[in-house]
mmCIF file of C-alpha atoms in Angstrom:
data_model
loop_
_atom_site.group_PDB
_atom_site.id
_atom_site.type_symbol
_atom_site.label_atom_id
_atom_site.label_comp_id
_atom_site.label_asym_id
_atom_site.label_seq_id
_atom_site.Cartn_x
_atom_site.Cartn_y
_atom_site.Cartn_z
ATOM 1 C CA UNK A 1 129.126 91.153 74.807
ATOM 2 C CA UNK A 2 129.288 94.660 76.328
ATOM 3 C CA UNK A 3 132.025 95.664 73.899
ATOM 4 C CA UNK A 4 129.990 94.370 70.962
ATOM 5 C CA UNK A 5 126.945 96.475 71.960
ATOM 6 C CA UNK A 6 129.185 99.532 72.411
ATOM 7 C CA UNK A 7 130.716 99.057 68.953
ATOM 8 C CA UNK A 8 127.266 98.689 67.379
ATOM 9 C CA UNK A 9 126.024 101.874 69.045
ATOM 10 C CA UNK A 10 129.130 103.735 67.884
ATOM 11 C CA UNK A 11 128.653 102.464 64.312
ATOM 12 C CA UNK A 12 125.001 103.553 64.256
ATOM 13 C CA UNK A 13 125.882 106.966 65.683
ATOM 14 C CA UNK A 14 128.553 107.548 63.041
ATOM 15 C CA UNK A 15 126.144 106.432 60.314
ATOM 16 C CA UNK A 16 123.487 108.870 61.457
ATOM 17 C CA UNK A 17 126.026 111.652 61.598
ATOM 18 C CA UNK A 18 127.181 110.970 58.038
ATOM 19 C CA UNK A 19 123.589 110.755 56.819
ATOM 20 C CA UNK A 20 122.800 114.098 58.430
ATOM 21 C CA UNK A 21 125.866 115.689 56.863
ATOM 22 C CA UNK A 22 124.875 114.335 53.460
ATOM 23 C CA UNK A 23 121.390 115.752 53.958
ATOM 24 C CA UNK A 24 122.846 119.171 54.665
ATOM 25 C CA UNK A 25 125.143 118.996 51.665
ATOM 26 C CA UNK A 26 122.474 117.898 49.172
ATOM 27 C CA UNK A 27 120.529 121.215 49.130
ATOM 28 C CA UNK A 28 123.810 123.113 48.995
ATOM 29 C CA UNK A 29 125.025 121.078 46.028
ATOM 30 C CA UNK A 30 121.627 121.546 44.388
ATOM 31 C CA UNK A 31 121.879 125.301 44.914
ATOM 32 C CA UNK A 32 125.294 125.337 43.259
ATOM 33 C CA UNK A 33 123.846 123.477 40.277
ATOM 34 C CA UNK A 34 120.946 125.857 40.005
ATOM 35 C CA UNK A 35 123.208 128.887 40.368
ATOM 36 C CA UNK A 36 125.136 127.745 37.319
ATOM 37 C CA UNK A 37 121.956 127.720 35.206
ATOM 38 C CA UNK A 38 120.648 131.155 34.191
ATOM 39 C CA UNK A 39 116.962 131.620 35.101
ATOM 40 C CA UNK A 40 114.442 132.106 32.347
ATOM 41 C CA UNK A 41 113.843 135.842 31.801
ATOM 42 C CA UNK A 42 110.594 137.092 33.290
ATOM 43 C CA UNK A 43 107.939 137.485 30.632
ATOM 44 C CA UNK A 44 106.006 140.694 31.161
ATOM 45 C CA UNK A 45 102.611 141.403 29.656
ATOM 46 C CA UNK A 46 104.024 144.349 27.648
ATOM 47 C CA UNK A 47 100.530 145.844 27.645
ATOM 48 C CA UNK A 48 101.390 148.858 29.787
ATOM 49 C CA UNK A 49 104.271 150.982 31.046
ATOM 50 C CA UNK A 50 105.478 150.555 34.595
ATOM 51 C CA UNK A 51 104.181 153.418 36.728
ATOM 52 C CA UNK A 52 104.166 153.849 40.483
ATOM 53 C CA UNK A 53 101.164 155.763 41.742
ATOM 54 C CA UNK A 54 103.411 157.864 43.995
ATOM 55 C CA UNK A 55 105.185 159.280 40.935
ATOM 56 C CA UNK A 56 102.105 160.446 39.020
ATOM 57 C CA UNK A 57 100.806 163.958 38.716
ATOM 58 C CA UNK A 58 97.681 164.390 40.851
ATOM 59 C CA UNK A 59 94.380 165.390 39.243
ATOM 60 C CA UNK A 60 90.738 165.728 40.256
ATOM 61 C CA UNK A 61 87.557 164.073 39.104
ATOM 62 C CA UNK A 62 84.671 166.247 37.845
ATOM 63 C CA UNK A 63 83.190 168.483 40.530
ATOM 64 C CA UNK A 64 86.600 168.710 42.229
ATOM 65 C CA UNK A 65 86.053 165.201 43.613
ATOM 66 C CA UNK A 66 88.938 162.909 44.546
ATOM 67 C CA UNK A 67 87.163 159.535 44.591
ATOM 68 C CA UNK A 68 85.170 157.859 41.815
ATOM 69 C CA UNK A 69 82.845 154.915 42.538
ATOM 70 C CA UNK A 70 81.150 152.748 39.917
ATOM 71 C CA UNK A 71 78.831 149.763 40.294
ATOM 72 C CA UNK A 72 79.144 146.794 37.941
ATOM 73 C CA UNK A 73 76.323 144.249 38.221
ATOM 74 C CA UNK A 74 77.031 141.191 36.066
ATOM 75 C CA UNK A 75 73.831 140.364 34.170
ATOM 76 C CA UNK A 76 74.314 136.882 32.775
ATOM 77 C CA UNK A 77 72.664 133.839 31.259
ATOM 78 C CA UNK A 78 73.691 130.163 31.254
ATOM 79 C CA UNK A 79 73.128 127.059 29.178
ATOM 80 C CA UNK A 80 70.832 124.553 30.910
ATOM 81 C CA UNK A 81 72.801 121.627 29.439
ATOM 82 C CA UNK A 82 76.179 122.889 30.702
ATOM 83 C CA UNK A 83 77.701 122.405 34.154
ATOM 84 C CA UNK A 84 80.081 125.333 33.609
ATOM 85 C CA UNK A 85 79.504 128.360 35.830
ATOM 86 C CA UNK A 86 79.570 129.654 39.378
ATOM 87 C CA UNK A 87 77.600 127.536 41.806
ATOM 88 C CA UNK A 88 76.754 127.163 45.480
ATOM 89 C CA UNK A 89 76.995 123.392 45.611
ATOM 90 C CA UNK A 90 79.712 121.153 44.127
ATOM 91 C CA UNK A 91 79.068 119.218 40.939
ATOM 92 C CA UNK A 92 82.305 117.179 40.681
ATOM 93 C CA UNK A 93 81.034 114.914 37.892
ATOM 94 C CA UNK A 94 79.704 117.857 35.815
ATOM 95 C CA UNK A 95 76.310 116.191 35.772
ATOM 96 C CA UNK A 96 73.649 117.937 33.679
ATOM 97 C CA UNK A 97 71.135 119.250 34.107
ATOM 98 C CA UNK A 98 72.694 120.845 37.195
ATOM 99 C CA UNK A 99 69.326 122.003 38.489
ATOM 100 C CA UNK A 100 70.546 123.134 41.910
ATOM 101 C CA UNK A 101 73.100 125.624 40.568
ATOM 102 C CA UNK A 102 71.217 126.543 37.394
ATOM 103 C CA UNK A 103 68.089 127.523 39.319
ATOM 104 C CA UNK A 104 70.163 129.491 41.839
ATOM 105 C CA UNK A 105 71.761 131.500 39.026
ATOM 106 C CA UNK A 106 68.347 132.090 37.402
ATOM 107 C CA UNK A 107 67.135 133.670 40.656
ATOM 108 C CA UNK A 108 69.336 136.619 39.820
ATOM 109 C CA UNK A 109 67.394 137.441 36.668
ATOM 110 C CA UNK A 110 63.930 136.672 38.062
ATOM 111 C CA UNK A 111 64.297 138.464 41.402
ATOM 112 C CA UNK A 112 67.781 139.536 42.506
ATOM 113 C CA UNK A 113 68.499 142.059 39.748
ATOM 114 C CA UNK A 114 65.324 143.978 40.513
ATOM 115 C CA UNK A 115 66.074 144.066 44.211
ATOM 116 C CA UNK A 116 69.458 145.630 43.360
ATOM 117 C CA UNK A 117 67.753 147.992 40.896
ATOM 118 C CA UNK A 118 65.500 149.258 43.684
ATOM 119 C CA UNK A 119 68.548 149.983 45.835
ATOM 120 C CA UNK A 120 70.236 151.865 43.001
ATOM 121 C CA UNK A 121 67.055 153.818 42.254
ATOM 122 C CA UNK A 122 66.695 154.827 45.878
ATOM 123 C CA UNK A 123 70.346 155.904 46.087
ATOM 124 C CA UNK A 124 70.258 157.714 42.748
ATOM 125 C CA UNK A 125 73.184 155.801 41.218
ATOM 126 C CA UNK A 126 73.523 154.306 37.747
ATOM 127 C CA UNK A 127 74.908 150.875 36.998
ATOM 128 C CA UNK A 128 77.492 149.863 34.415
ATOM 129 C CA UNK A 129 76.183 146.445 33.466
ATOM 130 C CA UNK A 130 78.571 143.673 32.433
ATOM 131 C CA UNK A 131 76.175 142.091 29.974
ATOM 132 C CA UNK A 132 76.151 138.655 28.370
ATOM 133 C CA UNK A 133 74.901 139.454 24.876
ATOM 134 C CA UNK A 134 72.466 136.529 24.876
ATOM 135 C CA UNK A 135 70.578 138.217 27.700
ATOM 136 C CA UNK A 136 69.295 140.546 24.962
ATOM 137 C CA UNK A 137 67.621 137.592 23.232
ATOM 138 C CA UNK A 138 66.527 135.609 26.283
ATOM 139 C CA UNK A 139 65.328 138.497 28.476
ATOM 140 C CA UNK A 140 64.261 141.388 26.209
ATOM 141 C CA UNK A 141 62.001 142.789 28.959
ATOM 142 C CA UNK A 142 64.972 142.957 31.298
ATOM 143 C CA UNK A 143 66.840 144.970 28.685
ATOM 144 C CA UNK A 144 63.979 147.446 28.493
ATOM 145 C CA UNK A 145 63.910 147.869 32.270
ATOM 146 C CA UNK A 146 67.658 148.490 32.418
ATOM 147 C CA UNK A 147 67.456 150.968 29.542
ATOM 148 C CA UNK A 148 64.676 152.870 31.357
ATOM 149 C CA UNK A 149 67.116 153.447 34.182
ATOM 150 C CA UNK A 150 69.760 154.776 31.779
ATOM 151 C CA UNK A 151 72.228 152.122 32.836
ATOM 152 C CA UNK A 152 75.380 151.718 30.796
ATOM 153 C CA UNK A 153 76.176 148.400 29.106
ATOM 154 C CA UNK A 154 79.580 146.855 28.554
ATOM 155 C CA UNK A 155 80.310 143.615 26.744
ATOM 156 C CA UNK A 156 80.660 140.477 28.867
ATOM 157 C CA UNK A 157 80.834 137.697 26.308
ATOM 158 C CA UNK A 158 77.867 135.771 24.928
ATOM 159 C CA UNK A 159 77.016 133.627 27.960
ATOM 160 C CA UNK A 160 78.931 132.774 31.109
ATOM 161 C CA UNK A 161 78.761 129.152 30.012
ATOM 162 C CA UNK A 162 81.573 130.050 27.575
ATOM 163 C CA UNK A 163 84.745 132.141 27.700
ATOM 164 C CA UNK A 164 87.306 133.357 25.182
ATOM 165 C CA UNK A 165 89.878 130.823 26.404
ATOM 166 C CA UNK A 166 91.666 128.989 23.610
ATOM 167 C CA UNK A 167 89.936 130.755 20.719
ATOM 168 C CA UNK A 168 92.025 131.427 17.631
ATOM 169 C CA UNK A 169 92.111 135.098 16.535
ATOM 170 C CA UNK A 170 89.516 134.753 13.772
ATOM 171 C CA UNK A 171 86.983 132.988 15.965
ATOM 172 C CA UNK A 172 87.627 135.383 18.840
ATOM 173 C CA UNK A 173 87.172 138.395 16.551
ATOM 174 C CA UNK A 174 83.886 137.029 15.233
ATOM 175 C CA UNK A 175 82.716 136.296 18.781
ATOM 176 C CA UNK A 176 83.508 139.802 20.043
ATOM 177 C CA UNK A 177 81.936 141.411 16.975
ATOM 178 C CA UNK A 178 78.785 139.378 17.542
ATOM 179 C CA UNK A 179 78.598 140.345 21.220
ATOM 180 C CA UNK A 180 78.950 144.054 20.506
ATOM 181 C CA UNK A 181 76.514 144.007 17.579
ATOM 182 C CA UNK A 182 73.836 142.201 19.602
ATOM 183 C CA UNK A 183 74.130 144.611 22.534
ATOM 184 C CA UNK A 184 74.148 147.641 20.228
ATOM 185 C CA UNK A 185 70.960 146.486 18.523
ATOM 186 C CA UNK A 186 69.187 145.898 21.838
ATOM 187 C CA UNK A 187 70.525 148.899 23.758
ATOM 188 C CA UNK A 188 70.589 151.415 20.919
ATOM 189 C CA UNK A 189 74.208 152.261 21.640
ATOM 190 C CA UNK A 190 77.451 150.391 21.035
ATOM 191 C CA UNK A 191 79.278 149.406 24.233
ATOM 192 C CA UNK A 192 82.510 151.207 25.031
ATOM 193 C CA UNK A 193 83.593 148.872 27.836
ATOM 194 C CA UNK A 194 84.355 145.194 28.271
ATOM 195 C CA UNK A 195 84.601 142.702 31.109
ATOM 196 C CA UNK A 196 85.621 139.220 30.040
ATOM 197 C CA UNK A 197 83.447 136.295 31.117
ATOM 198 C CA UNK A 198 85.495 134.995 34.023
ATOM 199 C CA UNK A 199 87.846 137.930 33.287
ATOM 200 C CA UNK A 200 89.494 135.610 30.760
ATOM 201 C CA UNK A 201 91.436 136.893 27.755
ATOM 202 C CA UNK A 202 93.701 135.513 25.062
ATOM 203 C CA UNK A 203 96.908 137.217 23.954
ATOM 204 C CA UNK A 204 94.844 138.927 21.227
ATOM 205 C CA UNK A 205 91.777 140.084 23.150
ATOM 206 C CA UNK A 206 92.777 143.681 23.863
ATOM 207 C CA UNK A 207 93.838 144.310 20.260
ATOM 208 C CA UNK A 208 90.549 142.925 18.921
ATOM 209 C CA UNK A 209 88.504 144.912 21.440
ATOM 210 C CA UNK A 210 90.284 148.150 20.519
ATOM 211 C CA UNK A 211 89.776 147.462 16.812
ATOM 212 C CA UNK A 212 86.050 147.171 17.526
ATOM 213 C CA UNK A 213 85.854 150.487 19.361
ATOM 214 C CA UNK A 214 86.073 149.293 22.973
ATOM 215 C CA UNK A 215 88.211 151.707 24.983
ATOM 216 C CA UNK A 216 88.074 150.438 28.561
ATOM 217 C CA UNK A 217 88.367 147.014 30.141
ATOM 218 C CA UNK A 218 87.856 145.772 33.707
ATOM 219 C CA UNK A 219 89.916 142.592 33.420
ATOM 220 C CA UNK A 220 93.219 144.117 34.583
ATOM 221 C CA UNK A 221 92.994 144.746 38.306
ATOM 222 C CA UNK A 222 96.463 146.023 39.098
ATOM 223 C CA UNK A 223 95.903 149.709 39.933
ATOM 224 C CA UNK A 224 93.675 152.165 41.792
ATOM 225 C CA UNK A 225 93.452 154.489 38.779
ATOM 226 C CA UNK A 226 92.682 153.982 35.106
ATOM 227 C CA UNK A 227 95.734 153.743 32.897
ATOM 228 C CA UNK A 228 96.455 153.445 29.153
ATOM 229 C CA UNK A 229 97.086 150.011 27.699
ATOM 230 C CA UNK A 230 99.119 149.217 24.605
ATOM 231 C CA UNK A 231 97.074 147.999 21.637
ATOM 232 C CA UNK A 232 97.799 147.757 17.921
ATOM 233 C CA UNK A 233 95.142 150.313 16.987
ATOM 234 C CA UNK A 234 92.663 152.557 18.748
ATOM 235 C CA UNK A 235 92.808 153.306 22.487
ATOM 236 C CA UNK A 236 92.372 151.095 25.517
ATOM 237 C CA UNK A 237 92.316 151.911 29.225
ATOM 238 C CA UNK A 238 92.227 149.637 32.235
ATOM 239 C CA UNK A 239 89.624 150.536 34.847
ATOM 240 C CA UNK A 240 89.754 149.261 38.454
ATOM 241 C CA UNK A 241 87.040 146.642 38.887
ATOM 242 C CA UNK A 242 88.154 145.798 42.441
ATOM 243 C CA UNK A 243 88.000 142.015 42.618
ATOM 244 C CA UNK A 244 88.903 142.111 46.314
ATOM 245 C CA UNK A 245 85.317 143.140 47.100
ATOM 246 C CA UNK A 246 83.653 141.037 44.395
ATOM 247 C CA UNK A 247 80.654 139.320 45.977
ATOM 248 C CA UNK A 248 81.602 135.943 44.463
ATOM 249 C CA UNK A 249 84.862 135.460 46.402
ATOM 250 C CA UNK A 250 83.576 137.150 49.547
ATOM 251 C CA UNK A 251 80.190 135.472 49.922
ATOM 252 C CA UNK A 252 80.607 132.228 47.981
ATOM 253 C CA UNK A 253 84.285 131.248 48.232
ATOM 254 C CA UNK A 254 85.135 132.709 51.638
ATOM 255 C CA UNK A 255 81.697 132.267 53.166
ATOM 256 C CA UNK A 256 81.416 135.814 54.471
ATOM 257 C CA UNK A 257 78.324 136.949 56.327
ATOM 258 C CA UNK A 258 76.518 140.106 55.276
ATOM 259 C CA UNK A 259 78.244 142.021 58.069
ATOM 260 C CA UNK A 260 81.661 140.824 56.890
ATOM 261 C CA UNK A 261 80.836 141.817 53.318
ATOM 262 C CA UNK A 262 79.696 145.265 54.475
ATOM 263 C CA UNK A 263 82.852 145.686 56.548
ATOM 264 C CA UNK A 264 85.035 144.681 53.571
ATOM 265 C CA UNK A 265 83.381 147.188 51.230
ATOM 266 C CA UNK A 266 83.606 149.940 53.835
ATOM 267 C CA UNK A 267 87.239 149.138 54.616
ATOM 268 C CA UNK A 268 88.049 149.256 50.903
ATOM 269 C CA UNK A 269 86.269 152.581 50.573
ATOM 270 C CA UNK A 270 87.852 154.096 53.679
ATOM 271 C CA UNK A 271 91.403 153.269 52.591
ATOM 272 C CA UNK A 272 90.881 154.518 49.029
ATOM 273 C CA UNK A 273 89.117 157.640 50.296
ATOM 274 C CA UNK A 274 92.065 158.448 52.562
ATOM 275 C CA UNK A 275 94.518 157.731 49.732
ATOM 276 C CA UNK A 276 92.578 160.038 47.418
ATOM 277 C CA UNK A 277 93.776 163.068 49.357
ATOM 278 C CA UNK A 278 97.125 162.523 47.639
ATOM 279 C CA UNK A 279 96.055 160.860 44.384
ATOM 280 C CA UNK A 280 92.555 160.380 42.947
ATOM 281 C CA UNK A 281 91.217 156.848 43.199
ATOM 282 C CA UNK A 282 88.608 154.599 41.620
ATOM 283 C CA UNK A 283 86.550 151.990 43.412
ATOM 284 C CA UNK A 284 84.562 149.448 41.453
ATOM 285 C CA UNK A 285 81.841 147.410 43.139
ATOM 286 C CA UNK A 286 81.349 144.067 41.312
ATOM 287 C CA UNK A 287 77.952 142.523 41.926
ATOM 288 C CA UNK A 288 76.022 139.415 40.904
ATOM 289 C CA UNK A 289 72.219 139.479 41.228
ATOM 290 C CA UNK A 290 71.940 135.864 42.414
ATOM 291 C CA UNK A 291 74.336 136.705 45.260
ATOM 292 C CA UNK A 292 73.943 140.305 46.435
ATOM 293 C CA UNK A 293 70.314 140.313 45.298
ATOM 294 C CA UNK A 294 69.347 137.649 47.845
ATOM 295 C CA UNK A 295 66.982 138.762 50.654
ATOM 296 C CA UNK A 296 69.514 138.076 53.411
ATOM 297 C CA UNK A 297 72.214 140.218 51.725
ATOM 298 C CA UNK A 298 70.558 143.166 50.036
ATOM 299 C CA UNK A 299 70.554 145.421 53.095
ATOM 300 C CA UNK A 300 74.330 145.221 53.324
ATOM 301 C CA UNK A 301 74.730 146.617 49.812
ATOM 302 C CA UNK A 302 72.187 149.288 50.695
ATOM 303 C CA UNK A 303 74.101 150.214 53.859
ATOM 304 C CA UNK A 304 77.421 150.305 52.009
ATOM 305 C CA UNK A 305 76.088 152.728 49.389
ATOM 306 C CA UNK A 306 74.527 154.929 52.077
ATOM 307 C CA UNK A 307 77.860 155.007 53.918
ATOM 308 C CA UNK A 308 79.751 156.084 50.809
ATOM 309 C CA UNK A 309 77.202 158.782 50.013
ATOM 310 C CA UNK A 310 77.793 160.368 53.415
ATOM 311 C CA UNK A 311 81.274 161.443 52.314
ATOM 312 C CA UNK A 312 82.238 164.603 50.476
ATOM 313 C CA UNK A 313 84.404 164.431 47.375
ATOM 314 C CA UNK A 314 82.924 161.181 46.050
ATOM 315 C CA UNK A 315 81.723 160.993 42.446
ATOM 316 C CA UNK A 316 79.292 158.190 41.560
ATOM 317 C CA UNK A 317 79.793 157.541 37.868
ATOM 318 C CA UNK A 318 79.642 154.976 35.094
ATOM 319 C CA UNK A 319 82.640 153.274 33.546
ATOM 320 C CA UNK A 320 82.710 155.431 30.426
ATOM 321 C CA UNK A 321 82.277 158.633 32.457
ATOM 322 C CA UNK A 322 85.337 157.716 34.505
ATOM 323 C CA UNK A 323 87.419 156.978 31.410
ATOM 324 C CA UNK A 324 86.332 160.216 29.711
ATOM 325 C CA UNK A 325 87.222 162.221 32.804
ATOM 326 C CA UNK A 326 90.566 160.470 33.114
ATOM 327 C CA UNK A 327 91.488 161.235 29.510
ATOM 328 C CA UNK A 328 90.526 164.868 29.953
ATOM 329 C CA UNK A 329 92.547 165.215 33.158
ATOM 330 C CA UNK A 330 95.881 163.589 32.332
#
C-alpha cells in the first residue's frame, strides 16, 4: 500500500513537471512562429514631416515674447431628441429626451458662457471660440455679445450632436461649406480655424478644410508649437489645443476638484514657460461653458489666468494671431 501511494505521488509529480515544461515552451514556440511572420508596416498619417523640437531654429513671438497662450471656449448646441453628447450622468440606453444631460449642457449657453466672458473681460483677453454653426441660428443674441467682445470664431461643426465620422467626401465637403458660410454670415468674417466636433476627422477633412480657406486646426495635439500640415491645396497648420488641460477630461472624466484643475493648468503653464527659454511654446486652454462656467469652478479659471498674467514674456493671443506670427517667424 505504501509503495502504491509513493508511485502515485511520483507519477503526479512527473506529470506536473512535464505540464510546466510544456507551458514554458508554448510561448517560446509561439514567439518563433510570430518571428517568422513579418509585421505589418506602420501606417503613418503622412500629414506632416517628422521634426523634433530640439532640432528647430528658435524664434520669438511678437513683443519678444517666448510663450503664447490662447483660450478656446467651445460654444455648442445639441439636439433635444438625441442622446449623443457629453454628459454628467450615464444614459446607457440612449433614452430621449435625456433631460438631465441636455439641461446641464444648456446651462452653458444660458449662464456659464457669460460668467466666463466676465472673467475674460476683467483679464483683458480675447477668446477664440470653437463654434457650432447652428448656434448662429439658435442663439443670435449670443453671437452679437461675442462679436461685441471682438472674439475670434473658428468652425466646430454644425452641432455637437453630430460629427464628421463616416461621411463620404461629397457630404463632408457640403457640411464644412455650410458651417463656414453660416458662421461667416453671422460673424461678418469667414473663419480661418477649425476644431472638429469631438476632434473627429475623416481621411479627407484637412484637404477639404484647406480648400475652403481654413489654415489652422486644433485637432492634432502632438506638439508644443504650430507646424505645417500637408494638404492637397492651400495651407494648413496645426495649433496646440492642449487636451491635457481640457476641462472635460479633468473635471468630468477624472473628477478633479477646482483646486486640482487649477494646479493642472498652472503646472502645464510652468513647464511650458520654462521650456520657452529654449524654444517658444504655445498653450491652449480648452473650455466648456457648462463645466468651467459653473459657480463652483469659475474662480479657478480666474486664478489661473491671473497667475499666467503675472509672468513676463507671455503673449495672450487668438488662434489666427498665433498662426500669422508663426508664419512670419519661421
